[in-house]
Tab-separated table of C-alpha atoms and ligand atoms in Angstrom:
chain	number	residue	atom	x	y	z
E	1	MET	CA	24.564	154.555	198.071
E	2	ASP	CA	27.748	154.876	200.063
E	3	SER	CA	30.142	154.476	197.246
E	4	PRO	CA	29.999	153.813	193.416
E	5	LYS	CA	31.046	150.747	191.165
E	6	LEU	CA	32.991	153.100	188.653
E	7	PHE	CA	33.272	156.943	188.282
E	8	ASP	CA	32.768	158.562	184.918
E	9	ILE	CA	34.584	162.430	186.029
E	10	HIS	CA	33.467	164.005	182.810
E	11	SER	CA	29.540	164.083	180.832
E	12	HIS	CA	27.614	166.184	179.502
E	13	LEU	CA	23.979	164.986	181.174
E	14	ASN	CA	22.838	168.854	181.051
E	15	PHE	CA	23.473	169.219	177.550
E	16	SER	CA	20.159	169.301	174.744
E	17	ARG	CA	21.186	165.722	173.486
E	18	PHE	CA	19.767	163.987	176.776
E	19	ASP	CA	16.196	166.122	176.352
E	20	GLU	CA	14.563	163.638	174.778
E	21	ASP	CA	15.201	160.181	177.497
E	22	ARG	CA	17.717	162.371	180.360
E	23	GLU	CA	15.652	160.406	183.306
E	24	GLU	CA	16.587	156.892	181.660
E	25	VAL	CA	19.961	157.664	181.249
E	26	ILE	CA	20.304	158.473	184.426
E	27	LYS	CA	18.712	155.450	185.912
E	28	ARG	CA	20.873	153.348	183.343
E	29	MET	CA	23.894	154.914	185.076
E	30	ARG	CA	22.541	154.270	188.696
E	31	ASP	CA	21.119	151.122	188.063
E	32	ASN	CA	24.831	149.989	187.528
E	33	GLY	CA	26.149	151.936	190.284
E	34	ILE	CA	28.160	154.536	188.267
E	35	TRP	CA	28.546	158.615	189.516
E	36	THR	CA	29.136	160.891	187.667
E	37	VAL	CA	30.592	164.442	187.391
E	38	CYS	CA	28.233	166.468	185.063
E	39	VAL	CA	30.193	168.950	183.294
E	40	GLY	CA	29.312	173.430	182.787
E	41	VAL	CA	30.855	174.894	179.875
E	42	ASP	CA	29.089	178.150	180.992
E	43	LYS	CA	26.884	180.094	183.311
E	44	LYS	CA	24.170	178.424	182.097
E	45	THR	CA	25.059	174.880	181.710
E	46	SER	CA	26.905	175.023	184.573
E	47	ARG	CA	23.775	176.187	186.421
E	48	GLU	CA	21.819	173.163	184.686
E	49	ALA	CA	25.117	170.897	186.000
E	50	ILE	CA	23.980	171.850	189.972
E	51	LYS	CA	20.577	171.272	189.016
E	52	LEU	CA	21.011	167.905	188.358
E	53	ALA	CA	23.496	167.428	191.061
E	54	GLU	CA	20.730	168.605	193.281
E	55	LYS	CA	18.319	166.402	191.735
E	56	TYR	CA	20.680	162.904	192.518
E	57	ASP	CA	22.879	161.695	195.125
E	58	GLU	CA	25.139	160.111	192.098
E	59	ILE	CA	25.589	163.194	190.044
E	60	PHE	CA	28.040	166.250	190.988
E	61	ALA	CA	28.626	168.979	189.428
E	62	ALA	CA	31.684	171.228	187.626
E	63	VAL	CA	31.254	174.822	187.278
E	64	GLY	CA	33.357	176.809	184.740
E	65	LEU	CA	34.058	178.436	180.971
E	66	HIS	CA	34.935	176.581	178.263
E	67	PRO	CA	37.588	177.949	175.907
E	68	THR	CA	35.992	177.510	172.605
E	69	GLU	CA	32.880	179.166	174.466
E	70	ASP	CA	32.647	182.978	173.571
E	71	LEU	CA	35.216	184.484	175.729
E	72	THR	CA	34.499	188.237	174.665
E	73	THR	CA	33.113	189.240	177.685
E	74	GLY	CA	35.355	187.551	179.873
E	75	PHE	CA	34.998	185.001	183.161
E	76	SER	CA	33.029	186.589	185.789
E	77	SER	CA	34.761	184.870	188.998
E	78	ASP	CA	31.955	186.775	191.323
E	79	GLU	CA	29.245	184.965	189.402
E	80	PHE	CA	31.457	181.882	189.110
E	81	GLU	CA	32.356	181.529	192.732
E	82	LYS	CA	28.844	181.918	193.723
E	83	LEU	CA	28.076	178.484	191.790
E	84	ALA	CA	31.684	176.764	192.920
E	85	ARG	CA	30.282	177.171	196.300
E	86	HIS	CA	27.768	175.174	195.808
E	87	PRO	CA	28.428	171.826	198.405
E	88	LYS	CA	27.925	169.342	195.611
E	89	VAL	CA	30.655	171.621	193.192
E	90	VAL	CA	33.973	169.714	193.189
E	91	ALA	CA	35.392	170.656	190.403
E	92	ILE	CA	36.499	174.177	188.644
E	93	GLY	CA	35.789	173.848	184.772
E	94	GLU	CA	36.049	173.041	182.185
E	95	CYS	CA	38.594	175.415	181.472
E	96	GLY	CA	41.557	175.763	179.934
E	97	LEU	CA	43.617	176.141	175.944
E	98	ASP	CA	42.124	175.013	172.896
E	99	TYR	CA	44.608	175.610	169.845
E	100	TYR	CA	43.348	172.996	167.416
E	101	ARG	CA	41.257	175.156	164.740
E	102	ILE	CA	45.130	174.566	163.586
E	103	GLU	CA	46.184	175.043	159.933
E	104	ASN	CA	44.387	178.427	161.000
E	105	GLN	CA	45.847	178.912	164.439
E	106	PRO	CA	43.371	180.698	166.206
E	107	ALA	CA	44.191	184.148	166.035
E	108	GLU	CA	46.850	185.747	168.653
E	109	ALA	CA	43.910	187.767	170.634
E	110	GLU	CA	42.104	184.396	170.760
E	111	GLN	CA	44.688	182.761	172.785
E	112	ILE	CA	45.342	185.832	174.954
E	113	ARG	CA	41.626	185.718	176.047
E	114	GLN	CA	41.739	182.006	176.675
E	115	LYS	CA	44.985	182.310	178.870
E	116	GLU	CA	43.449	185.108	180.754
E	117	VAL	CA	39.798	183.456	181.165
E	118	PHE	CA	41.978	180.501	182.410
E	119	ALA	CA	43.903	182.342	185.078
E	120	ARG	CA	40.651	183.217	185.969
E	121	GLN	CA	39.426	180.044	186.641
E	122	ILE	CA	42.797	178.854	188.323
E	123	GLU	CA	42.923	181.749	190.612
E	124	LEU	CA	39.160	180.713	191.716
E	125	ALA	CA	39.752	177.078	192.346
E	126	ILE	CA	43.495	177.452	194.423
E	127	LYS	CA	40.621	180.201	196.469
E	128	ILE	CA	37.939	178.212	196.889
E	129	ASN	CA	40.246	174.454	196.819
E	130	LYS	CA	38.556	172.706	194.731
E	131	PRO	CA	40.621	171.028	191.855
E	132	LEU	CA	40.534	171.662	187.930
E	133	MET	CA	38.767	170.161	185.512
E	134	VAL	CA	41.141	171.102	182.588
E	135	HIS	CA	40.457	170.843	179.147
E	136	CYS	CA	43.304	170.876	176.546
E	137	ARG	CA	44.153	170.714	173.037
E	138	SER	CA	46.948	171.448	170.885
E	139	ALA	CA	48.688	173.299	173.504
E	140	HIS	CA	50.308	171.271	176.287
E	141	GLY	CA	53.121	173.399	176.710
E	142	GLU	CA	51.234	176.599	177.045
E	143	THR	CA	49.421	174.925	179.672
E	144	LEU	CA	51.887	172.997	181.344
E	145	GLU	CA	53.240	176.382	181.717
E	146	ILE	CA	50.546	177.940	183.157
E	147	LEU	CA	49.464	175.462	185.506
E	148	SER	CA	53.496	175.794	186.813
E	149	SER	CA	53.088	179.090	187.673
E	150	TYR	CA	50.646	178.731	189.910
E	151	GLU	CA	51.530	177.509	193.492
E	152	GLY	CA	48.953	175.359	194.741
E	153	ALA	CA	46.953	174.360	191.315
E	154	ARG	CA	45.529	170.973	191.068
E	155	GLY	CA	43.400	168.955	189.061
E	156	ASP	CA	43.031	166.547	186.023
E	157	ILE	CA	43.659	167.278	182.401
E	158	HIS	CA	40.233	165.380	180.455
E	159	PHE	CA	40.153	163.426	178.065
E	160	PHE	CA	44.178	163.412	177.784
E	161	SER	CA	45.393	163.069	174.492
E	162	GLY	CA	48.767	163.928	174.840
E	163	ALA	CA	51.938	162.006	174.700
E	164	TRP	CA	53.721	160.220	177.228
E	165	GLU	CA	56.466	163.188	177.776
E	166	GLN	CA	53.627	165.630	178.574
E	167	ALA	CA	51.230	162.929	180.852
E	168	ARG	CA	54.710	162.996	182.658
E	169	LYS	CA	54.957	166.580	183.691
E	170	TYR	CA	51.758	166.772	184.306
E	171	PHE	CA	52.248	164.425	187.341
E	172	ASP	CA	55.116	166.316	188.267
E	173	LEU	CA	53.056	168.924	188.613
E	174	GLY	CA	50.607	166.790	191.157
E	175	PHE	CA	48.100	166.422	188.103
E	176	SER	CA	46.718	163.653	187.309
E	177	ILE	CA	44.996	162.568	184.054
E	178	SER	CA	41.892	161.171	182.504
E	179	PHE	CA	41.176	159.197	179.433
E	180	ALA	CA	38.156	158.935	177.363
E	181	GLY	CA	36.011	156.420	174.266
E	182	PRO	CA	38.965	156.785	171.838
E	183	ILE	CA	41.470	154.898	174.136
E	184	THR	CA	39.016	152.315	173.072
E	185	PHE	CA	39.751	152.014	168.741
E	186	ALA	CA	43.207	153.993	169.050
E	187	ASP	CA	46.096	152.561	169.596
E	188	GLU	CA	48.487	155.877	170.083
E	189	TYR	CA	47.046	156.302	173.722
E	190	ASP	CA	48.711	152.605	174.730
E	191	GLU	CA	51.709	154.166	175.954
E	192	VAL	CA	50.603	156.926	178.450
E	193	ILE	CA	47.894	153.981	179.511
E	194	LYS	CA	50.639	151.371	180.351
E	195	LYS	CA	53.442	154.131	181.541
E	196	SER	CA	51.084	155.982	183.801
E	197	PRO	CA	51.098	155.765	187.734
E	198	LEU	CA	47.956	153.536	188.438
E	199	ASP	CA	46.983	156.284	191.040
E	200	LYS	CA	46.856	158.957	188.469
E	201	ILE	CA	44.770	157.865	186.099
E	202	MET	CA	40.862	158.381	185.726
E	203	ALA	CA	38.031	156.983	183.613
E	204	GLU	CA	35.361	159.383	181.775
E	205	THR	CA	32.730	159.845	179.004
E	206	ASP	CA	32.618	163.210	178.028
E	207	SER	CA	29.117	161.957	176.578
E	208	PRO	CA	27.376	162.834	174.771
E	209	PHE	CA	30.210	162.995	172.683
E	210	ALA	CA	33.050	160.379	171.764
E	211	SER	CA	31.560	157.138	172.146
E	212	PRO	CA	34.246	154.432	173.223
E	213	ALA	CA	33.416	151.209	171.248
E	214	PRO	CA	31.324	149.089	170.489
E	215	HIS	CA	29.070	151.861	170.772
E	216	ARG	CA	31.283	154.140	168.307
E	217	GLY	CA	28.855	156.602	166.290
E	218	LYS	CA	25.889	156.849	168.731
E	219	ARG	CA	25.485	159.661	171.596
E	220	GLY	CA	27.267	158.338	174.570
E	221	GLU	CA	26.015	158.078	177.902
E	222	PRO	CA	28.226	157.634	181.495
E	223	LEU	CA	26.693	153.675	181.144
E	224	PHE	CA	29.597	153.605	178.688
E	225	VAL	CA	32.853	154.573	181.297
E	226	LYS	CA	32.761	150.478	181.584
E	227	GLU	CA	34.145	150.443	177.925
E	228	VAL	CA	36.898	152.581	178.821
E	229	VAL	CA	37.825	150.997	182.289
E	230	LYS	CA	37.982	147.529	180.500
E	231	LYS	CA	40.262	149.029	177.981
E	232	ILE	CA	42.671	150.758	180.295
E	233	ALA	CA	42.720	146.652	182.356
E	234	GLN	CA	43.538	145.234	178.923
E	235	VAL	CA	45.913	147.559	177.932
E	236	ARG	CA	47.838	147.526	182.005
E	237	GLY	CA	47.663	143.694	182.107
E	238	ILE	CA	45.787	143.785	184.833
E	239	SER	CA	41.712	142.394	185.635
E	240	TYR	CA	39.012	144.115	185.003
E	241	GLU	CA	38.087	144.425	188.664
E	242	GLU	CA	41.303	146.102	189.799
E	243	ALA	CA	41.329	148.751	186.933
E	244	ALA	CA	37.707	149.927	188.265
E	245	GLU	CA	38.344	149.491	192.084
E	246	ALA	CA	41.824	152.061	191.017
E	247	ALA	CA	39.782	154.183	188.829
E	248	THR	CA	37.093	154.693	191.221
E	249	ARG	CA	38.694	154.866	194.298
E	250	ASN	CA	41.227	158.069	192.025
E	251	ALA	CA	37.849	160.095	191.416
E	252	LEU	CA	36.480	159.731	195.015
E	253	ASN	CA	40.300	161.147	196.514
E	254	PHE	CA	40.190	163.653	193.470
E	255	PHE	CA	37.351	165.099	194.293
E	256	ASN	CA	37.045	164.493	198.357
E	257	LEU	CA	33.967	162.505	197.965
E	258	ARG	CA	35.240	160.005	200.715
E	259	THR	CA	32.004	160.961	202.428
E	260	ALA	CA	29.930	162.247	199.607
E	261	PRO	CA	27.577	165.203	200.469
E	262	LYS	CA	24.143	164.450	200.056
E	263	THR	CA	21.399	166.554	197.761
E	264	THR	CA	19.987	169.175	199.376
E	265	LYS	CA	16.485	168.451	198.429
H	1	NI	NI1	33.870	167.877	177.923
């Protein structure tokens, strides 16, 4: 288990939709040489992500507070710092801004709360020198503005859904982006997939959500990251092996896993 064949950099194996068959899903993933980062969206799911990471060499954890969770009590930097210092925690997040509830854009107070909670997580990431796993929906302008105001902030824009112009700005800040299942059935991502530097992109499933073709409509799982990589290869006109190798190498570098920490149990 020295290095993975593929790396699903963002999944939620900690979510209850895997309660029935989590072990089988993880077995399929491991049997295929796939590693993943199990991502928390609040304190509870962050702790659960760490538990899974303690149990399996192939699973790492991200801890954070997602912008669509209840933010009224704010972000407890102290509590999250304790979680974040765990040797198998490789990122802070997911955190960021989500202004999607468009038509009725989130109220101004909610936007301020989201920015505040995001800022605390950026500060924590810088403090403990781990990258950010950024969630951004319908708020790229504001996200870019906040990230560029912090020197030393680094990270990945997960489930990237923006335009090339935005991707370019994230790259200029030193950020990478990752693609999820929808690239397999929508062509609006093709331009960004094609133009991005190969060393700036990674693959993910965000499972159980957003399954790629041909699994659309089914619950997602890390195994499906193969389909995402296949599509990246196809759009860029390179071989599957080349795309898989690049996306995996990028993930190992991004999470600083060149020499992966073993589980503690
Ligand atoms: Ni997610």
